[in-house]
PDB file of C-alpha atoms in Angstrom:
ATOM      1  CA  MET A   1     111.190 -53.100  48.357  1.00 54.00           C
ATOM      2  CA  ARG A   2     112.952 -50.873  50.809  1.00 62.00           C
ATOM      3  CA  GLU A   3     112.424 -47.876  48.529  1.00 65.00           C
ATOM      4  CA  GLN A   4     108.706 -48.626  48.234  1.00 64.00           C
ATOM      5  CA  GLU A   5     108.383 -48.766  52.024  1.00 64.00           C
ATOM      6  CA  VAL A   6     110.068 -45.370  52.310  1.00 60.00           C
ATOM      7  CA  ILE A   7     107.770 -43.892  49.661  1.00 64.00           C
ATOM      8  CA  PHE A   8     104.763 -45.471  51.368  1.00 60.00           C
ATOM      9  CA  SER A   9     105.852 -44.040  54.729  1.00 66.00           C
ATOM     10  CA  ILE A  10     106.298 -40.598  53.200  1.00 68.00           C
ATOM     11  CA  VAL A  11     102.860 -40.750  51.552  1.00 65.00           C
ATOM     12  CA  VAL A  12     101.186 -41.952  54.758  1.00 65.00           C
ATOM     13  CA  GLY A  13     103.049 -39.363  56.812  1.00 67.00           C
ATOM     14  CA  GLY A  14     102.081 -36.618  54.390  1.00 69.00           C
ATOM     15  CA  PHE A  15      98.477 -37.781  54.430  1.00 68.00           C
ATOM     16  CA  VAL A  16      98.424 -37.787  58.244  1.00 67.00           C
ATOM     17  CA  VAL A  17      99.954 -34.308  58.338  1.00 70.00           C
ATOM     18  CA  ALA A  18      97.402 -33.089  55.778  1.00 72.00           C
ATOM     19  CA  VAL A  19      94.545 -34.605  57.795  1.00 70.00           C
ATOM     20  CA  LEU A  20      95.877 -33.037  60.993  1.00 72.00           C
ATOM     21  CA  PHE A  21      96.222 -29.695  59.208  1.00 71.00           C
ATOM     22  CA  VAL A  22      92.645 -29.909  57.907  1.00 72.00           C
ATOM     23  CA  LEU A  23      91.388 -30.892  61.365  1.00 72.00           C
ATOM     24  CA  LEU A  24      93.298 -28.000  62.908  1.00 74.00           C
ATOM     25  CA  LEU A  25      91.877 -25.626  60.299  1.00 76.00           C
ATOM     26  CA  LEU A  26      88.336 -26.920  60.925  1.00 73.00           C
ATOM     27  CA  PHE A  27      88.847 -26.534  64.672  1.00 74.00           C
ATOM     28  CA  LEU A  28      90.043 -22.961  64.230  1.00 75.00           C
ATOM     29  CA  LEU A  29      87.071 -22.172  61.976  1.00 76.00           C
ATOM     30  CA  TYR A  30      84.711 -23.763  64.509  1.00 72.00           C
ATOM     31  CA  TYR A  31      86.343 -21.824  67.352  1.00 71.00           C
ATOM     32  CA  VAL A  32      86.207 -18.501  65.503  1.00 72.00           C
ATOM     33  CA  ARG A  33      82.595 -19.077  64.430  1.00 76.00           C
ATOM     34  CA  ASN A  34      81.528 -19.958  67.974  1.00 70.00           C
ATOM     35  CA  LYS A  35      83.463 -17.059  69.403  1.00 71.00           C
ATOM     36  CA  ASN A  36      81.806 -14.650  66.962  1.00 71.00           C
ATOM     37  CA  ARG A  37      78.402 -16.165  67.735  1.00 72.00           C
ATOM     38  CA  TYR A  38      79.062 -15.798  71.459  1.00 67.00           C
ATOM     39  CA  ILE A  39      80.083 -12.151  71.002  1.00 72.00           C
ATOM     40  CA  ARG A  40      77.045 -11.511  68.808  1.00 73.00           C
ATOM     41  CA  GLU A  41      74.668 -13.168  71.298  1.00 66.00           C
ATOM     42  CA  ARG A  42      76.254 -11.259  74.162  1.00 69.00           C
ATOM     43  CA  GLU A  43      75.800  -7.978  72.299  1.00 68.00           C
ATOM     44  CA  GLU A  44      72.196  -8.891  71.486  1.00 66.00           C
ATOM     45  CA  LEU A  45      71.521  -9.677  75.142  1.00 62.00           C
ATOM     46  CA  ARG A  46      73.165  -6.429  76.191  1.00 65.00           C
ATOM     47  CA  SER A  47      71.111  -4.517  73.631  1.00 64.00           C
ATOM     48  CA  LYS A  48      67.899  -6.251  74.770  1.00 62.00           C
ATOM     49  CA  TYR A  49      68.788  -5.465  78.378  1.00 56.00           C
ATOM     50  CA  GLN A  50      69.387  -1.801  77.559  1.00 63.00           C
ATOM     51  CA  ILE A  51      66.104  -1.614  75.645  1.00 62.00           C
ATOM     52  CA  GLU A  52      64.182  -3.310  78.456  1.00 62.00           C
ATOM     53  CA  LEU A  53      65.852  -1.043  81.011  1.00 60.00           C
ATOM     54  CA  ALA A  54      64.904   2.015  78.965  1.00 62.00           C
ATOM     55  CA  ARG A  55      61.329   0.719  78.668  1.00 64.00           C
ATOM     56  CA  VAL A  56      61.043   0.239  82.447  1.00 58.00           C
ATOM     57  CA  GLU A  57      62.571   3.667  83.100  1.00 60.00           C
ATOM     58  CA  LEU A  58      60.109   5.226  80.657  1.00 61.00           C
ATOM     59  CA  GLU A  59      57.146   3.506  82.323  1.00 61.00           C
ATOM     60  CA  ILE A  60      58.317   4.639  85.761  1.00 57.00           C
ATOM     61  CA  GLN A  61      58.889   8.176  84.495  1.00 61.00           C
ATOM     62  CA  GLU A  62      55.441   8.371  82.886  1.00 60.00           C
ATOM     63  CA  GLU A  63      53.762   7.025  86.030  1.00 59.00           C
ATOM     64  CA  THR A  64      55.689   9.523  88.172  1.00 58.00           C
ATOM     65  CA  LEU A  65      54.728  12.369  85.854  1.00 57.00           C
ATOM     66  CA  ARG A  66      51.104  11.221  85.966  1.00 61.00           C
ATOM     67  CA  GLN A  67      51.142  11.290  89.769  1.00 58.00           C
ATOM     68  CA  VAL A  68      52.764  14.736  89.768  1.00 59.00           C
ATOM     69  CA  GLY A  69      50.154  15.924  87.272  1.00 56.00           C
ATOM     70  CA  LEU A  70      47.338  14.677  89.503  1.00 56.00           C
ATOM     71  CA  GLU A  71      48.954  16.340  92.513  1.00 56.00           C
ATOM     72  CA  LEU A  72      49.189  19.621  90.620  1.00 54.00           C
ATOM     73  CA  HIS A  73      45.582  19.391  89.492  1.00 54.00           C
ATOM     74  CA  ASP A  74      44.025  18.215  92.758  1.00 53.00           C
ATOM     75  CA  ASN A  75      46.078  19.993  95.415  1.00 56.00           C
ATOM     76  CA  ILE A  76      48.121  22.873  94.012  1.00 59.00           C
ATOM     77  CA  GLY A  77      45.360  23.801  91.576  1.00 57.00           C
ATOM     78  CA  GLN A  78      42.831  23.777  94.402  1.00 59.00           C
ATOM     79  CA  LEU A  79      45.001  26.054  96.551  1.00 60.00           C
ATOM     80  CA  VAL A  80      45.541  28.539  93.718  1.00 59.00           C
ATOM     81  CA  THR A  81      41.806  28.501  92.940  1.00 61.00           C
ATOM     82  CA  LEU A  82      41.063  29.213  96.602  1.00 59.00           C
ATOM     83  CA  ALA A  83      43.549  32.120  96.560  1.00 65.00           C
ATOM     84  CA  LYS A  84      41.835  33.513  93.457  1.00 64.00           C
ATOM     85  CA  ILE A  85      38.392  33.329  95.113  1.00 63.00           C
ATOM     86  CA  GLN A  86      39.709  35.007  98.241  1.00 65.00           C
ATOM     87  CA  THR A  87      41.237  37.901  96.298  1.00 69.00           C
ATOM     88  CA  GLN A  88      37.959  38.338  94.406  1.00 67.00           C
ATOM     89  CA  SER A  89      36.098  38.508  97.716  1.00 67.00           C
ATOM     90  CA  LEU A  90      38.693  40.885  99.107  1.00 65.00           C
ATOM     91  CA  ALA A  91      38.329  43.189  96.102  1.00 68.00           C
ATOM     92  CA  LYS A  92      34.664  43.713  97.012  1.00 68.00           C
ATOM     93  CA  VAL A  93      35.467  45.141 100.444  1.00 66.00           C
ATOM     94  CA  VAL A  94      38.918  46.660  99.961  1.00 66.00           C
ATOM     95  CA  SER A  95      39.776  49.399  97.516  1.00 67.00           C
ATOM     96  CA  ASP A  96      43.355  48.724  96.515  1.00 64.00           C
ATOM     97  CA  THR A  97      44.750  49.338  93.043  1.00 67.00           C
ATOM     98  CA  ARG A  98      47.179  46.444  93.482  1.00 68.00           C
ATOM     99  CA  LEU A  99      44.436  43.815  93.770  1.00 67.00           C
ATOM    100  CA  PRO A 100      43.641  43.596  90.019  1.00 73.00           C
ATOM    101  CA  ALA A 101      47.314  42.949  89.275  1.00 70.00           C
ATOM    102  CA  LEU A 102      47.412  40.299  92.004  1.00 69.00           C
ATOM    103  CA  GLN A 103      44.281  38.670  90.600  1.00 68.00           C
ATOM    104  CA  GLU A 104      45.851  38.569  87.147  1.00 73.00           C
ATOM    105  CA  VAL A 105      49.000  36.922  88.511  1.00 70.00           C
ATOM    106  CA  ILE A 106      46.942  34.302  90.348  1.00 69.00           C
ATOM    107  CA  SER A 107      44.824  33.651  87.244  1.00 71.00           C
ATOM    108  CA  LYS A 108      47.962  33.131  85.148  1.00 71.00           C
ATOM    109  CA  ALA A 109      49.408  30.847  87.821  1.00 70.00           C
ATOM    110  CA  LEU A 110      46.204  28.788  87.871  1.00 66.00           C
ATOM    111  CA  GLU A 111      46.189  28.534  84.077  1.00 71.00           C
ATOM    112  CA  GLU A 112      49.834  27.456  84.063  1.00 68.00           C
ATOM    113  CA  VAL A 113      49.209  24.808  86.747  1.00 67.00           C
ATOM    114  CA  ARG A 114      46.353  23.376  84.677  1.00 67.00           C
ATOM    115  CA  ARG A 115      48.400  23.363  81.463  1.00 69.00           C
ATOM    116  CA  LEU A 116      51.370  21.789  83.208  1.00 67.00           C
ATOM    117  CA  SER A 117      49.123  19.160  84.782  1.00 65.00           C
ATOM    118  CA  LYS A 118      47.768  18.234  81.343  1.00 66.00           C
ATOM    119  CA  SER A 119      51.241  18.044  79.807  1.00 65.00           C
ATOM    120  CA  LEU A 120      52.295  15.520  82.462  1.00 63.00           C
ATOM    121  CA  ASN A 121      49.322  13.216  81.938  1.00 65.00           C
ATOM    122  CA  GLN A 122      49.736  10.591  79.206  1.00 65.00           C
ATOM    123  CA  GLU A 123      45.970  10.385  78.654  1.00 67.00           C
ATOM    124  CA  ASN A 124      45.907  14.081  77.773  1.00 69.00           C
ATOM    125  CA  LEU A 125      48.931  13.672  75.512  1.00 74.00           C
ATOM    126  CA  ALA A 126      47.029  11.053  73.509  1.00 78.00           C
ATOM    127  CA  ARG A 127      44.492  13.663  72.404  1.00 83.00           C
ATOM    128  CA  SER A 128      47.069  15.977  70.800  1.00 87.00           C
ATOM    129  CA  THR A 129      49.487  15.634  67.901  1.00 92.00           C
ATOM    130  CA  LEU A 130      53.234  15.937  68.391  1.00 93.00           C
ATOM    131  CA  ALA A 131      53.187  19.389  66.787  1.00 95.00           C
ATOM    132  CA  GLU A 132      50.347  20.537  69.060  1.00 93.00           C
ATOM    133  CA  LEU A 133      52.184  19.367  72.176  1.00 90.00           C
ATOM    134  CA  ILE A 134      55.424  21.099  71.206  1.00 93.00           C
ATOM    135  CA  GLY A 135      53.442  24.167  70.104  1.00 94.00           C
ATOM    136  CA  LYS A 136      51.978  24.498  73.607  1.00 88.00           C
ATOM    137  CA  ASP A 137      55.494  24.361  75.043  1.00 88.00           C
ATOM    138  CA  CYS A 138      56.485  27.112  72.599  1.00 92.00           C
ATOM    139  CA  GLU A 139      53.680  29.279  73.980  1.00 89.00           C
ATOM    140  CA  ARG A 140      54.831  28.674  77.560  1.00 84.00           C
ATOM    141  CA  VAL A 141      58.465  29.487  76.770  1.00 86.00           C
ATOM    142  CA  ASN A 142      57.570  32.586  74.742  1.00 90.00           C
ATOM    143  CA  GLN A 143      55.464  33.909  77.620  1.00 83.00           C
ATOM    144  CA  LEU A 144      58.688  34.232  79.603  1.00 77.00           C
ATOM    145  CA  GLU A 145      59.863  36.831  77.062  1.00 83.00           C
ATOM    146  CA  VAL A 146      63.459  35.755  77.595  1.00 85.00           C
ATOM    147  CA  VAL A 147      63.972  33.098  74.930  1.00 90.00           C
ATOM    148  CA  ARG A 148      62.133  32.816  71.624  1.00 94.00           C
ATOM    149  CA  MET A 149      61.015  29.258  70.794  1.00 95.00           C
ATOM    150  CA  ASN A 150      59.873  28.440  67.249  1.00 97.00           C
ATOM    151  CA  LEU A 151      58.256  25.346  65.740  1.00 97.00           C
ATOM    152  CA  LEU A 152      58.400  24.395  62.071  1.00 96.00           C
ATOM    153  CA  GLU A 153      56.682  21.449  60.346  1.00 96.00           C
ATOM    154  CA  ARG A 154      57.825  20.071  56.999  1.00 95.00           C
ATOM    155  CA  GLY A 155      56.197  17.428  54.849  1.00 92.00           C
ATOM    156  CA  THR A 156      52.750  15.897  55.160  1.00 92.00           C
ATOM    157  CA  PRO A 157      51.795  15.427  58.834  1.00 91.00           C
ATOM    158  CA  ALA A 158      51.258  11.796  59.831  1.00 90.00           C
ATOM    159  CA  ASP A 159      50.536  10.027  63.104  1.00 90.00           C
ATOM    160  CA  PRO A 160      53.731   8.324  64.344  1.00 90.00           C
ATOM    161  CA  GLY A 161      51.833   6.309  66.961  1.00 88.00           C
ATOM    162  CA  GLN A 162      51.364   6.888  70.666  1.00 86.00           C
ATOM    163  CA  GLN A 163      54.688   5.488  71.873  1.00 85.00           C
ATOM    164  CA  ARG A 164      56.803   7.353  69.315  1.00 89.00           C
ATOM    165  CA  LYS A 165      54.915  10.572  69.960  1.00 90.00           C
ATOM    166  CA  ILE A 166      55.375  10.459  73.739  1.00 87.00           C
ATOM    167  CA  ILE A 167      59.035   9.426  73.577  1.00 88.00           C
ATOM    168  CA  LEU A 168      59.916  12.146  71.061  1.00 93.00           C
ATOM    169  CA  TYR A 169      57.913  14.748  72.975  1.00 90.00           C
ATOM    170  CA  ARG A 170      59.608  13.921  76.295  1.00 87.00           C
ATOM    171  CA  ILE A 171      63.035  14.096  74.641  1.00 92.00           C
ATOM    172  CA  VAL A 172      62.200  17.472  73.079  1.00 93.00           C
ATOM    173  CA  GLN A 173      61.068  18.686  76.515  1.00 88.00           C
ATOM    174  CA  GLU A 174      64.371  17.545  78.031  1.00 87.00           C
ATOM    175  CA  LEU A 175      66.486  19.169  75.310  1.00 93.00           C
ATOM    176  CA  VAL A 176      64.537  22.443  75.526  1.00 90.00           C
ATOM    177  CA  THR A 177      64.829  22.463  79.331  1.00 85.00           C
ATOM    178  CA  ASN A 178      68.589  21.885  79.082  1.00 88.00           C
ATOM    179  CA  ALA A 179      68.881  24.743  76.573  1.00 90.00           C
ATOM    180  CA  LEU A 180      66.940  27.086  78.862  1.00 87.00           C
ATOM    181  CA  LYS A 181      69.068  26.136  81.870  1.00 85.00           C
ATOM    182  CA  HIS A 182      72.547  25.892  80.385  1.00 86.00           C
ATOM    183  CA  ALA A 183      72.806  27.218  76.816  1.00 87.00           C
ATOM    184  CA  GLN A 184      72.418  30.953  77.541  1.00 90.00           C
ATOM    185  CA  CYS A 185      70.549  31.143  74.247  1.00 92.00           C
ATOM    186  CA  SER A 186      68.116  33.692  72.841  1.00 93.00           C
ATOM    187  CA  GLN A 187      66.367  31.334  70.409  1.00 95.00           C
ATOM    188  CA  ILE A 188      65.356  27.676  70.253  1.00 95.00           C
ATOM    189  CA  ASP A 189      64.123  26.138  66.995  1.00 97.00           C
ATOM    190  CA  VAL A 190      62.264  22.827  66.876  1.00 97.00           C
ATOM    191  CA  GLU A 191      61.612  21.244  63.500  1.00 97.00           C
ATOM    192  CA  ILE A 192      59.405  18.250  62.709  1.00 97.00           C
ATOM    193  CA  GLU A 193      59.924  16.709  59.277  1.00 96.00           C
ATOM    194  CA  TYR A 194      57.716  13.943  57.879  1.00 95.00           C
ATOM    195  CA  PHE A 195      59.118  11.507  55.338  1.00 94.00           C
ATOM    196  CA  LYS A 196      57.378   8.641  53.563  1.00 90.00           C
ATOM    197  CA  ASP A 197      58.576   6.043  56.047  1.00 92.00           C
ATOM    198  CA  ALA A 198      60.330   8.063  58.757  1.00 94.00           C
ATOM    199  CA  LEU A 199      59.962  10.989  61.123  1.00 96.00           C
ATOM    200  CA  ALA A 200      62.741  13.441  62.004  1.00 96.00           C
ATOM    201  CA  VAL A 201      62.768  15.934  64.867  1.00 97.00           C
ATOM    202  CA  SER A 202      65.527  18.464  65.452  1.00 96.00           C
ATOM    203  CA  VAL A 203      66.167  20.881  68.317  1.00 96.00           C
ATOM    204  CA  ARG A 204      68.604  23.769  67.810  1.00 96.00           C
ATOM    205  CA  ASP A 205      69.692  26.715  69.927  1.00 95.00           C
ATOM    206  CA  ASP A 206      72.009  29.684  69.402  1.00 93.00           C
ATOM    207  CA  GLY A 207      73.660  29.420  72.809  1.00 92.00           C
ATOM    208  CA  ILE A 208      77.212  28.978  74.022  1.00 91.00           C
ATOM    209  CA  GLY A 209      77.384  25.390  72.787  1.00 87.00           C
ATOM    210  CA  PHE A 210      79.755  22.698  74.001  1.00 83.00           C
ATOM    211  CA  ASP A 211      82.457  20.376  72.740  1.00 77.00           C
ATOM    212  CA  ALA A 212      80.420  17.626  71.063  1.00 71.00           C
ATOM    213  CA  ALA A 213      83.475  15.352  70.821  1.00 70.00           C
ATOM    214  CA  THR A 214      83.813  15.164  74.612  1.00 67.00           C
ATOM    215  CA  ALA A 215      80.148  15.565  75.560  1.00 62.00           C
ATOM    216  CA  SER A 216      79.756  11.894  76.434  1.00 55.00           C
ATOM    217  CA  ASP A 217      82.766  12.129  78.774  1.00 49.00           C
ATOM    218  CA  SER A 218      80.929  14.582  80.998  1.00 52.00           C
ATOM    219  CA  PRO A 219      79.119  12.529  83.682  1.00 46.00           C
ATOM    220  CA  LYS A 220      76.011  14.716  83.633  1.00 48.00           C
ATOM    221  CA  ALA A 221      75.812  15.197  79.861  1.00 53.00           C
ATOM    222  CA  GLY A 222      76.902  11.619  79.183  1.00 50.00           C
ATOM    223  CA  VAL A 223      74.140  10.124  81.318  1.00 55.00           C
ATOM    224  CA  GLY A 224      71.579  12.432  79.703  1.00 75.00           C
ATOM    225  CA  LEU A 225      72.592  11.410  76.184  1.00 82.00           C
ATOM    226  CA  LEU A 226      72.721   7.758  77.234  1.00 80.00           C
ATOM    227  CA  HIS A 227      69.142   7.933  78.512  1.00 80.00           C
ATOM    228  CA  ILE A 228      67.982   9.701  75.356  1.00 87.00           C
ATOM    229  CA  ARG A 229      69.615   7.063  73.152  1.00 88.00           C
ATOM    230  CA  GLY A 230      68.093   4.344  75.325  1.00 84.00           C
ATOM    231  CA  ARG A 231      64.611   5.774  74.920  1.00 85.00           C
ATOM    232  CA  LEU A 232      65.102   6.166  71.171  1.00 90.00           C
ATOM    233  CA  GLN A 233      66.128   2.507  70.930  1.00 86.00           C
ATOM    234  CA  LEU A 234      62.590   1.622  72.008  1.00 84.00           C
ATOM    235  CA  ILE A 235      61.321   3.068  68.713  1.00 88.00           C
ATOM    236  CA  ASN A 236      64.376   2.076  66.627  1.00 90.00           C
ATOM    237  CA  GLY A 237      65.411   5.719  66.573  1.00 92.00           C
ATOM    238  CA  THR A 238      68.788   7.447  66.468  1.00 93.00           C
ATOM    239  CA  ILE A 239      70.167  10.800  67.558  1.00 93.00           C
ATOM    240  CA  GLU A 240      73.043  12.885  66.220  1.00 92.00           C
ATOM    241  CA  LEU A 241      74.415  16.006  67.827  1.00 91.00           C
ATOM    242  CA  SER A 242      76.417  18.915  66.501  1.00 90.00           C
ATOM    243  CA  SER A 243      77.906  21.679  68.610  1.00 86.00           C
ATOM    244  CA  GLY A 244      80.971  23.759  69.318  1.00 80.00           C
ATOM    245  CA  ARG A 245      82.041  26.471  71.690  1.00 81.00           C
ATOM    246  CA  GLN A 246      79.986  29.625  71.007  1.00 80.00           C
ATOM    247  CA  LYS A 247      78.325  27.875  68.046  1.00 83.00           C
ATOM    248  CA  GLY A 248      75.080  26.733  69.626  1.00 90.00           C
ATOM    249  CA  ALA A 249      73.886  23.131  69.670  1.00 92.00           C
ATOM    250  CA  ALA A 250      71.784  20.968  67.362  1.00 94.00           C
ATOM    251  CA  PHE A 251      70.211  17.583  68.055  1.00 96.00           C
ATOM    252  CA  TYR A 252      68.804  15.560  65.164  1.00 96.00           C
ATOM    253  CA  MET A 253      66.531  12.576  65.896  1.00 96.00           C
ATOM    254  CA  ARG A 254      65.097  10.159  63.375  1.00 96.00           C
ATOM    255  CA  CYS A 255      62.885   7.093  63.701  1.00 94.00           C
ATOM    256  CA  PRO A 256      60.947   4.837  61.316  1.00 94.00           C
ATOM    257  CA  MET A 257      57.194   5.374  61.156  1.00 87.00           C
ATOM    258  CA  ASN A 258      56.025   1.781  60.734  1.00 74.00           C
ATOM    259  CA  GLN A 259      58.278  -0.421  62.856  1.00 61.00           C
TER     260      GLN A 259
END
């Protein structure tokens, strides 16, 4: 009898320990699962916040550019037009060989103001393809006769949609401007490549380059890349960069066409 009680106690004790172990294991699994879900939800919220922030920044930027474009067209354009008319009137009463050259400069300035005004207005951007918009920027850069800017299209051209087009175009503008200001390059190449379900845009220069591994550590460069990535998130796009000292820089962007 005594032996049976001992065996019974051992069995019950073992069963209790096993139950406690199972309960502990279930608790740990529940804790880990909830912790992972919390981390995942937090990351999703952070990602949604970053996307919404990028969307708001883009809307503010486009509205600001629209206002600047209107200001250029209505005020600066009017002043340059007035200067052109005055020089034409002056040429009728004054014989000066320098006046034709001055008139040409003013005419070019007026043309540039009008083109710049159009490039800042989203309504005007809607009427052109991505290649046409970048092509016009190529013309402007090449007129400087300092840096050569080339555009190449590959694949069958397709409409990526208004939002993708504007976001990619603004990013290309920013990358080209940075190359002109900082890269000390002689050539900038922009390539648009159309795939069946995706669009890729690359911007390359032959300038002094930079250390790509530490680019994000630079406050100025880091913020710029962060903003670019944020804008690309709006269209489910990505960006990769490749550069090195005295090796130029290359930026490769890719986004789906139908998402």
